[in-house]
Amino acid sequence: MLTYLILTGGLIGLFLGGDWLVKGASGLALRFGVAPIIVGAVVVGFGTSTPELLVSLQAALGGQPGIAIGNVIGSNIANILLVLGTAAIIGPLVLTFADVRKDLLCMTGAVLFLPYAFWSGEVSLVEGLVLVGALAVYLFISLKGSRGEVDDIDAPTSLWIGGGLTILGLVTVMVGAHYLVQSASIIARQFGVSEAMIGLSIVAIGTSLPELATTVMAAIRGERDIALGNIVGSNIFNILAILGITAVVTPVPVDARFLNVDTPVVIGITLALLALVYFVGRMNRLVGGGMLVAYVAYIALTAGL
């Protein structure tokens, strides 16, 4: 029972800490005159990916590569099927290809790189550097091509409040990530569930909570056109930043199931999303419900692998 309480506490810590970190870092950036577009594209983007980064780093350094890789792939799958599906059920989503063309293509390219990165059985330093380099290019192109500004940034203007929230958020996320990985590993051993499956399910959903909360709130407020952008951006950061930085810090062994099972799944749903956005341009409640069913089926069918 204590292990499950620690697991729950770790998930809550990731969610609250990520929110505080984004608000605090955004407040500090605005306080020091950083342009809002930079805040939105870089500070908030990295902030919402901090839970995934710290969980994957903790897992890789702690000798639990299954959780590290599963967290990255599982988060991408959950973001598309679970988060977008939930948002579509709340209200039909407008999917304008022209608005997210660059990001969609970048996300697709990052996903298609995964088989190459996993083929040798280890994501090495070289592959990590390639991913981090691609991230730098993506950020440069995104910021250079931006013309508008990010509105409605929920951030404090006080220097002390911004700094305090940033520190509190970072510490909370670090502590939450540590206990989440540890408790998830204990549960996996107790029930004979692989670390890969724990990473793909419990840990992936937990680290996707910031994206889920942001996208659902946007859908509830009627800002459904930004839901796709949130998810695409998060998936790009998951692969290029999270997997890339983790591999630069330490080589990450890759379980064969990731190459044979989960990578084809994430490639398939990514290409399906690209086709849906390009050819249809809308996602109604029926499609959203189908995505949720597909996610439940994926978890159920792969649980025993």
XYZ file of C-alpha atoms in Angstrom:
305
model
C 0.000 0.000 0.000
C 2.845 2.367 0.843
C 4.409 1.788 -2.582
C 1.156 2.741 -4.319
C 0.865 5.869 -2.168
C 4.414 6.828 -3.141
C 3.587 6.185 -6.810
C 0.512 8.418 -6.551
C 2.510 11.086 -4.744
C 5.160 10.985 -7.457
C 2.544 11.496 -10.181
C 0.985 14.400 -8.284
C 4.442 15.887 -7.759
C 5.168 15.740 -11.499
C 1.872 17.414 -12.348
C 2.060 20.210 -9.762
C 5.802 20.718 -10.128
C 5.581 20.975 -13.908
C 2.820 23.580 -13.621
C 4.742 25.647 -11.064
C 7.952 25.404 -13.087
C 6.274 26.642 -16.270
C 4.574 29.556 -14.507
C 7.680 30.542 -12.559
C 10.083 30.285 -15.496
C 7.670 32.180 -17.751
C 7.346 34.920 -15.121
C 11.123 35.259 -14.789
C 11.596 35.361 -18.560
C 8.959 38.064 -19.002
C 10.304 39.965 -15.980
C 13.740 40.168 -17.626
C 12.342 41.283 -20.970
C 12.417 38.008 -22.887
C 9.994 38.147 -25.820
C 6.699 36.330 -25.282
C 7.255 34.173 -28.376
C 10.496 32.891 -26.812
C 8.663 32.194 -23.565
C 5.969 30.241 -25.352
C 8.203 28.255 -27.677
C 11.176 27.549 -25.422
C 10.456 28.160 -21.730
C 6.974 26.642 -21.689
C 7.948 23.930 -24.164
C 10.878 22.748 -22.070
C 8.936 23.283 -18.854
C 6.120 20.925 -19.783
C 8.696 18.348 -20.934
C 10.659 18.516 -17.671
C 8.738 15.599 -16.059
C 9.563 13.313 -18.987
C 13.198 14.432 -19.023
C 13.829 13.887 -15.318
C 11.976 10.557 -15.234
C 13.959 9.233 -18.211
C 17.261 10.489 -16.784
C 16.523 9.012 -13.352
C 15.541 5.694 -14.919
C 18.535 5.492 -17.292
C 21.065 6.436 -14.629
C 19.390 4.035 -12.194
C 19.796 1.080 -14.541
C 16.129 0.969 -15.606
C 16.313 1.673 -19.359
C 12.914 0.093 -19.991
C 11.235 2.889 -18.060
C 13.383 5.529 -19.786
C 12.550 4.408 -23.350
C 8.987 3.408 -22.493
C 8.357 6.852 -21.055
C 9.319 8.558 -24.322
C 7.403 6.259 -26.680
C 4.484 5.812 -24.292
C 4.108 9.565 -23.828
C 3.934 10.099 -27.600
C 1.302 7.387 -27.975
C -0.687 8.722 -25.005
C -0.476 12.295 -26.312
C -2.038 11.355 -29.654
C -4.585 8.699 -28.697
C -5.446 9.615 -25.096
C -5.001 13.391 -24.935
C -6.198 14.323 -28.435
C -8.962 11.732 -28.208
C -10.196 13.204 -24.921
C -10.097 16.733 -26.342
C -12.088 15.637 -29.414
C -14.793 14.101 -27.233
C -15.156 17.412 -25.379
C -15.654 19.153 -28.721
C -14.694 18.667 -32.403
C -11.123 19.789 -33.122
C -10.104 22.036 -36.006
C -6.936 20.651 -37.588
C -5.444 23.241 -39.928
C -2.491 21.703 -41.761
C -0.995 25.049 -42.821
C -0.691 26.186 -39.203
C 1.269 23.157 -37.994
C 2.828 21.882 -41.224
C 6.432 22.442 -40.125
C 5.862 20.923 -36.702
C 3.928 17.921 -38.016
C 6.672 17.113 -40.511
C 9.321 17.519 -37.815
C 7.395 15.199 -35.487
C 7.058 12.631 -38.272
C 10.760 12.838 -39.073
C 11.691 12.386 -35.407
C 9.463 9.318 -35.105
C 10.856 7.783 -38.300
C 14.369 8.163 -36.842
C 13.498 5.842 -33.937
C 14.037 2.507 -35.780
C 17.552 3.625 -36.722
C 18.277 4.757 -33.144
C 16.977 1.461 -31.703
C 18.410 -0.913 -34.327
C 21.739 -1.553 -32.586
C 20.043 -2.265 -29.251
C 21.306 0.950 -27.667
C 20.744 4.668 -28.126
C 24.367 5.815 -28.101
C 26.083 9.142 -27.565
C 26.285 9.715 -31.337
C 22.546 9.208 -31.806
C 21.868 11.396 -28.780
C 23.953 14.191 -30.300
C 22.060 13.850 -33.599
C 18.746 14.229 -31.760
C 19.921 17.217 -29.710
C 21.343 18.810 -32.865
C 18.015 18.320 -34.625
C 16.305 19.951 -31.643
C 18.565 22.989 -31.935
C 17.780 23.302 -35.656
C 14.046 22.925 -34.986
C 14.091 25.625 -32.313
C 16.107 27.979 -34.520
C 13.746 27.563 -37.467
C 10.667 27.872 -35.245
C 11.826 31.045 -33.517
C 13.156 32.608 -36.725
C 9.896 31.931 -38.544
C 7.659 33.217 -35.766
C 5.895 36.496 -36.380
C 3.138 36.561 -33.774
C 3.288 36.570 -30.002
C 1.989 34.117 -27.443
C -0.959 35.640 -25.636
C -2.536 34.837 -22.298
C 0.632 33.647 -20.551
C -0.381 32.795 -17.006
C 2.771 33.925 -15.224
C 3.561 36.057 -12.160
C 5.148 39.466 -12.642
C 6.939 39.548 -9.284
C 10.606 38.543 -9.395
C 10.403 36.808 -6.005
C 7.237 34.902 -6.832
C 8.604 33.848 -10.219
C 11.892 32.702 -8.729
C 10.183 30.912 -5.866
C 7.789 29.073 -8.163
C 10.648 28.050 -10.454
C 12.711 26.585 -7.616
C 9.694 24.955 -5.977
C 8.557 23.487 -9.288
C 12.001 22.121 -10.163
C 12.482 20.518 -6.736
C 8.967 19.058 -6.777
C 9.445 17.559 -10.233
C 12.834 16.092 -9.288
C 11.480 14.494 -6.108
C 8.340 13.290 -7.894
C 10.373 11.757 -10.719
C 12.648 9.933 -8.274
C 9.852 8.356 -6.273
C 7.768 7.598 -9.349
C 10.577 5.599 -10.952
C 11.439 3.786 -7.735
C 7.864 2.834 -6.854
C 7.020 1.835 -10.438
C 10.046 -0.490 -10.498
C 8.989 -2.130 -7.227
C 5.457 -2.697 -8.523
C 6.816 -4.133 -11.767
C 8.930 -6.655 -9.888
C 6.082 -7.611 -7.520
C 3.656 -8.444 -10.334
C 6.146 -9.682 -12.880
C 5.330 -6.792 -15.212
C 8.222 -5.637 -17.346
C 9.779 -2.233 -16.758
C 9.056 -1.503 -20.417
C 5.314 -1.937 -19.842
C 5.387 0.202 -16.694
C 7.176 2.927 -18.658
C 4.727 2.685 -21.548
C 1.647 2.898 -19.337
C 1.751 4.278 -15.783
C 4.861 6.427 -16.126
C 3.973 7.655 -19.632
C 0.467 8.696 -18.598
C 1.806 10.336 -15.450
C 4.352 12.439 -17.305
C 1.707 13.350 -19.920
C -0.562 14.897 -17.265
C 0.618 18.477 -18.005
C -0.215 18.028 -21.696
C -3.549 16.405 -20.819
C -4.512 19.223 -18.463
C -3.446 21.938 -20.930
C -5.216 20.394 -23.904
C -8.422 19.569 -22.039
C -8.635 23.076 -20.589
C -8.095 24.548 -24.056
C -10.912 22.373 -25.404
C -13.247 23.341 -22.567
C -12.532 27.038 -23.193
C -13.318 26.600 -26.867
C -9.682 27.087 -27.946
C -9.748 23.740 -29.743
C -7.538 24.885 -32.593
C -4.467 25.000 -30.328
C -4.865 21.453 -28.994
C -3.027 19.882 -31.941
C -0.120 22.320 -31.624
C 0.327 21.465 -27.950
C 0.497 17.738 -28.663
C 2.754 17.972 -31.712
C 5.201 20.225 -29.883
C 5.286 17.912 -26.879
C 5.958 14.855 -29.048
C 8.837 16.618 -30.790
C 10.422 17.527 -27.450
C 9.909 13.982 -26.146
C 12.051 12.444 -28.867
C 14.570 15.152 -29.691
C 15.091 16.586 -26.201
C 14.202 13.807 -23.750
C 15.659 10.826 -25.604
C 18.503 12.927 -27.023
C 19.639 14.477 -23.739
C 19.296 11.162 -21.892
C 21.486 9.397 -24.473
C 24.093 12.172 -24.288
C 24.294 11.756 -20.499
C 24.430 7.941 -20.629
C 23.908 5.318 -23.377
C 20.430 3.793 -23.103
C 19.967 0.048 -23.800
C 16.835 -0.707 -25.839
C 14.601 -3.720 -25.200
C 13.793 -5.600 -28.422
C 10.040 -5.108 -27.855
C 10.401 -1.376 -28.416
C 11.775 -1.916 -31.918
C 9.413 -4.755 -32.833
C 6.139 -3.624 -31.237
C 5.921 -0.098 -29.854
C 7.934 1.775 -32.485
C 5.699 0.520 -35.340
C 2.667 1.584 -33.262
C 3.922 5.122 -32.672
C 4.958 5.433 -36.343
C 1.549 4.192 -37.471
C -0.514 6.571 -35.353
C 1.795 9.487 -36.216
C 1.325 8.891 -39.951
C -2.418 8.436 -39.391
C -2.568 11.789 -37.574
C -0.612 13.448 -40.397
C -3.059 12.030 -42.963
C -6.066 13.059 -40.848
C -4.865 16.640 -40.567
C -3.908 16.903 -44.261
C -6.940 15.253 -45.862
C -9.779 15.815 -43.356
C -8.909 18.833 -41.232
C -11.315 17.940 -38.415
C -11.578 15.461 -35.578
C -15.122 14.781 -34.328
C -16.348 12.954 -31.234
C -16.604 9.648 -33.081
C -12.939 9.811 -34.074
C -12.010 10.888 -30.540
C -13.880 7.931 -29.065
C -12.171 5.604 -31.504
C -8.773 6.952 -30.439
C -9.553 6.277 -26.770
C -10.683 2.744 -27.594
C -7.499 2.233 -29.605
C -5.389 3.407 -26.667
C -7.107 1.059 -24.218
C -6.729 -1.800 -26.724
C -3.025 -1.015 -27.202
C -2.351 -1.114 -23.449
C -4.403 -4.286 -23.008
C -2.905 -6.170 -25.968
C 0.716 -5.261 -25.210
C 0.545 -5.732 -21.434
C 1.735 -9.318 -21.634
C 4.671 -8.693 -23.970
